Amino acid sequence: MPARFRIVAQAIAVLLAMVAIAAIPAGIELFTVMQLTLFAAMAVLALSLAFIWGFGGILSFGQTAFFGLGGYAYAVAAINFQDSTPAILLAIVVPALFAAVLGYFVFFGRISDVYLGVITLTVTLILFNCVNSTSGEEYHIGKALLGGFNGMPSVPTFNMPFDPSQVLSPEQSWYITAGALLAVFLLLRLLLALPAGRVIVAVRENEVRASLLGYDPRLIKCLTFILGGAIAGLAGALYVNWGAFVSPTIFSLSLSAEIIIWITVGGLGTLLGPIVGCVLIEYIVANIGSQQLLNSNLVLGAVLLVFVLLLPKGLVPTARDLLLRLVPAPRPKVERLDETLSSQAAPPHPAGAE
Amino acid sequence: MAELVPLLKAEHLTMRFGGVVANDDITFTLDEMELRCLIGPNGAGKSTFFKTLTGQLVPTSGAIAFRGLPIAGKESHQIARMGIGIKTQVPNVFNGLSVRENIWLAVRRRATPRQQGPAVNAVLEMIRLTDHADRIVATLAHGQRQWVEIGMVLAAEPELILLDEPAAGMTDEETFHTAAIIREINQTRAIIVVEHDMEFIKQIAKKVTVFHQGRVLVEDTVSKVLADQRVRDVYLGKKVAA
Amino acid sequence: MAIYVILALDVLNGIASLFLLCLGLAIIFGMMKIINLAHGEFVMLGAYATVISANAGVNIWIAMLVVAPLFVGLMGLVIERCLIRFLYGRLVDSMLATWGLSLLIIGIITTIFGNTQQGVPTPLGGFSIGAYQSSYYTLFLAGMALLMMAVVYGVMRYTRFGLIARATMQNPAMAATLGVNPARVYMSTFAVGAAVTGLAGGLLAPVSGITPGMGGAYVAKAFMTVVGGGAAILSGTMSAASLFGAVNQLGAYFTTPVYGEVIVFTTAIVLIRLLPQGISDRFFKGNL
């Protein structure tokens, strides 16, 4: 597709998305809007791992560490400041700082990718254990009691910027959450089109060559990791805003697994895929929970197995390939052969920025 | 009187892997714009020596100076930024990106945004891949991928170029073309080439260093080295004192 | 004085349990470089096999030492044929697929047995040291750990199977040219690794709360230990298990059990940072 046509098509898609976001509360009942708000918050979390894994080549098994830190940072700050605006900022900054420390430790220590997965998993467990044992009056940050395994109830939800008296309604929370999702999506797309984004992809493609060209792969990966942490933190704040509640289960290992499932199902190496995968899986999980026949672990496990073995590219890239084959676009033959070959030659990391 | 600092000087360079001494007290000097070939049988230590120059290995002891600046033990990206370009034995290119993007990533470290376009096109011309510029590198033939890598190395405009088996896996025609590129590059910068292909060496070499069992056996002009009986013996596996 | 003996027994218990838990994983990871994230579930299956057969009247020792490893070994064989063998060389895919497998197994067991905790009484009884109580089972576990170490060492070092296994581990292509079928070796190794893990599950059944989700607590620790131990299956795993087991128990004793976990996790991270190839790369290079 010629570049200009693509940009116009993408701009139209963005406009449609904005219209849809604005129109949803008008046409859909409140309960569903709130469910969609939850999905949107989770989708932001999906994007954080989709970016660092699909484009940066960093498979983190513990993205919930940053999700949880963001959630708790928001809760503690919101209770202390009685204003959500600085709380949201802290929800982004605190996980980013933590990611910086952990990233420095891991990437500048030249730890291989496999062990990175084990370390991030372990960090999540550490955080879960620590926060879980903070029951009791003595565990508090400022005015906020951490609450241990019971969590922190009655967390103040979002209010209008710097105006604590105007708390957001559920519809407005939807606008903010979905808007944040769209904004993060666009931000990442933009980043990937800029030289910095190409360098991130290059480091994933071939770290040796990137360093032989003068790029410091340790620094690039660390920065990528920090961005992922910041986005996950934002997702944490959005999530706590939705439920007005946070507990140690936000650090759960099973949620870490689910994020990976969303991306595997939706399509690694794309940005849209993980969003689709997230909404789809979360919808399935929500509906399984309400019936007795099938255990949710069983279904999730089976889904993951099926996708890894049979549909390794995921839903969105597979759908896109099918569509491209259907549409008889007038493209030079050489290019099409390349696309087919490149999709075979470069599993499981298709390099395109989608 | 001020002594002319050689472009590259390795002194008492030793590389040990556990009990194996891959490089034993190597002293090596390279002058500006010199073309040097490193040859020797398998296991002689050429590639190990090469990797200490590129930062892929940290030498156990010894010093390496690039225009007087120490580089032994530095990170690869630091050495690359100092002006040393490296083409590795197994092609290290960005397989999932297009030829143009590969070259561009190399070019952008040296060129302003405005210069980047023409610079990329110039490199594509030189490696004769202009028509394939938008193809994904993974789909190219092996020889073409080698050229992409050579192009990337050149695009960064290094002052010293290290080539590890640039003709490996190439057809005779491709080898001939690669030799032409190397001679052309040598008009403006120094090159160290590690190679096995004797026909290729004959096409490009001037001075040759022969490695044997981790040490330098002989260092002389190509004709003298290829006529040296010790070199022949070493390649045939006979025991030769270094 | 007595308290130190008790503490030492606790540490011994921690080390022995961790070693038994990790041995099967070390065999599988060491041989095939497969990250089996369903490892915890193999332990769980061994525990369930023990509980079910013991409650059905089988002698507890037979249930632990025979039924559990046989059952899980068989499961391992089936899983290797149906799933794992498609994943060799695909590191990330093997992680994802085995995670899916882990969820699937948990789901199946939950569907069959429900979520309530099962248990089986600890055999052997206890003894006192001074004012404190300890259990003979602790000594039994330590003995089993030593026995397993000796058995694995013996098999690897002195049997034909062990030699073939070690050769395939070091250089599969070369072994193939010598007439060995690497696929067969991987299959039997995975089954053996699974059986050893099942045995660990059986041995730990009397001292754990047995639920479908119990495996989750073991996966992270097992991987940390195997990764921290490095390529040497026995010396690496034993040294890592000793370090982490001791740190865990001592940490739990001097602070709280939860912080004991935190301390051991932190130790593991620091260890991997300092010795990226594991303990055996530094101290036991080339050994079993």
Coordinates of N, CA and C in Angstrom, one line a residue, chain A residues 10 17 24 37 52 73 103 113 115 124 128 150 152 166 185 200 211 263 282 302 322-323 329 333 342 351:
Chain A
Q10 N -5.1 5.3 8.4 CA -4.9 5.3 9.8 C -5.5 6.5 10.5
A17 N -12.2 5.7 16.0 CA -12.1 5.3 17.4 C -12.5 6.4 18.4
I24 N -20.1 5.6 23.0 CA -20.5 4.4 23.7 C -21.4 4.6 24.9
T37 N -14.7 -0.2 30.6 CA -13.7 0.6 31.2 C -12.6 -0.3 31.8
I52 N 7.4 -3.8 24.9 CA 8.7 -4.2 25.3 C 9.0 -5.6 24.8
A73 N 0.9 3.0 44.3 CA 1.4 4.4 44.3 C 0.2 5.3 44.2
G103 N 16.1 -2.5 35.6 CA 16.7 -2.5 34.3 C 18.2 -2.4 34.3
D113 N 18.4 -13.3 28.1 CA 16.9 -13.0 28.0 C 16.1 -14.1 28.8
Y115 N 17.0 -15.7 31.6 CA 17.1 -15.4 33.0 C 16.4 -14.1 33.4
T124 N 8.2 -10.0 41.0 CA 6.7 -9.9 41.3 C 6.4 -10.7 42.6
F128 N 4.7 -9.2 45.9 CA 3.5 -9.8 46.4 C 3.6 -10.2 47.9
N150 N -5.7 -7.7 53.0 CA -7.0 -7.2 52.7 C -7.0 -6.1 51.7
M152 N -6.4 -2.1 50.2 CA -6.8 -0.8 50.6 C -8.2 -0.5 50.0
Q166 N -14.7 17.7 42.3 CA -15.4 17.2 41.1 C -14.9 15.8 40.8
F185 N -1.6 4.1 22.6 CA -1.4 3.5 21.4 C -0.8 4.4 20.3
I200 N 15.3 0.8 18.6 CA 14.8 -0.2 19.5 C 14.5 -1.5 18.8
S211 N 25.4 -3.0 18.4 CA 26.5 -2.5 19.2 C 27.7 -2.2 18.3
I263 N -1.2 -11.4 24.6 CA -0.3 -11.0 23.5 C -0.1 -12.2 22.5
E282 N -10.3 -11.4 28.4 CA -11.0 -11.0 29.6 C -12.5 -11.2 29.5
A302 N -5.8 -24.2 27.7 CA -6.1 -24.8 26.4 C -5.9 -23.8 25.3
L322 N -4.7 -12.9 5.9 CA -5.9 -13.4 5.1 C -6.5 -12.3 4.3
L323 N -6.7 -11.1 4.9 CA -7.3 -10.0 4.2 C -6.4 -9.5 3.0
A329 N -4.6 -6.3 -4.5 CA -3.9 -5.0 -4.6 C -2.8 -5.0 -5.6
K333 N 5.4 -7.9 -7.9 CA 5.5 -9.3 -7.5 C 6.6 -9.5 -6.5
S342 N 9.4 -13.3 4.3 CA 9.8 -12.7 5.6 C 9.0 -13.1 6.7
A351 N 8.9 -8.0 12.1 CA 9.5 -6.7 12.5 C 8.7 -5.5 12.2

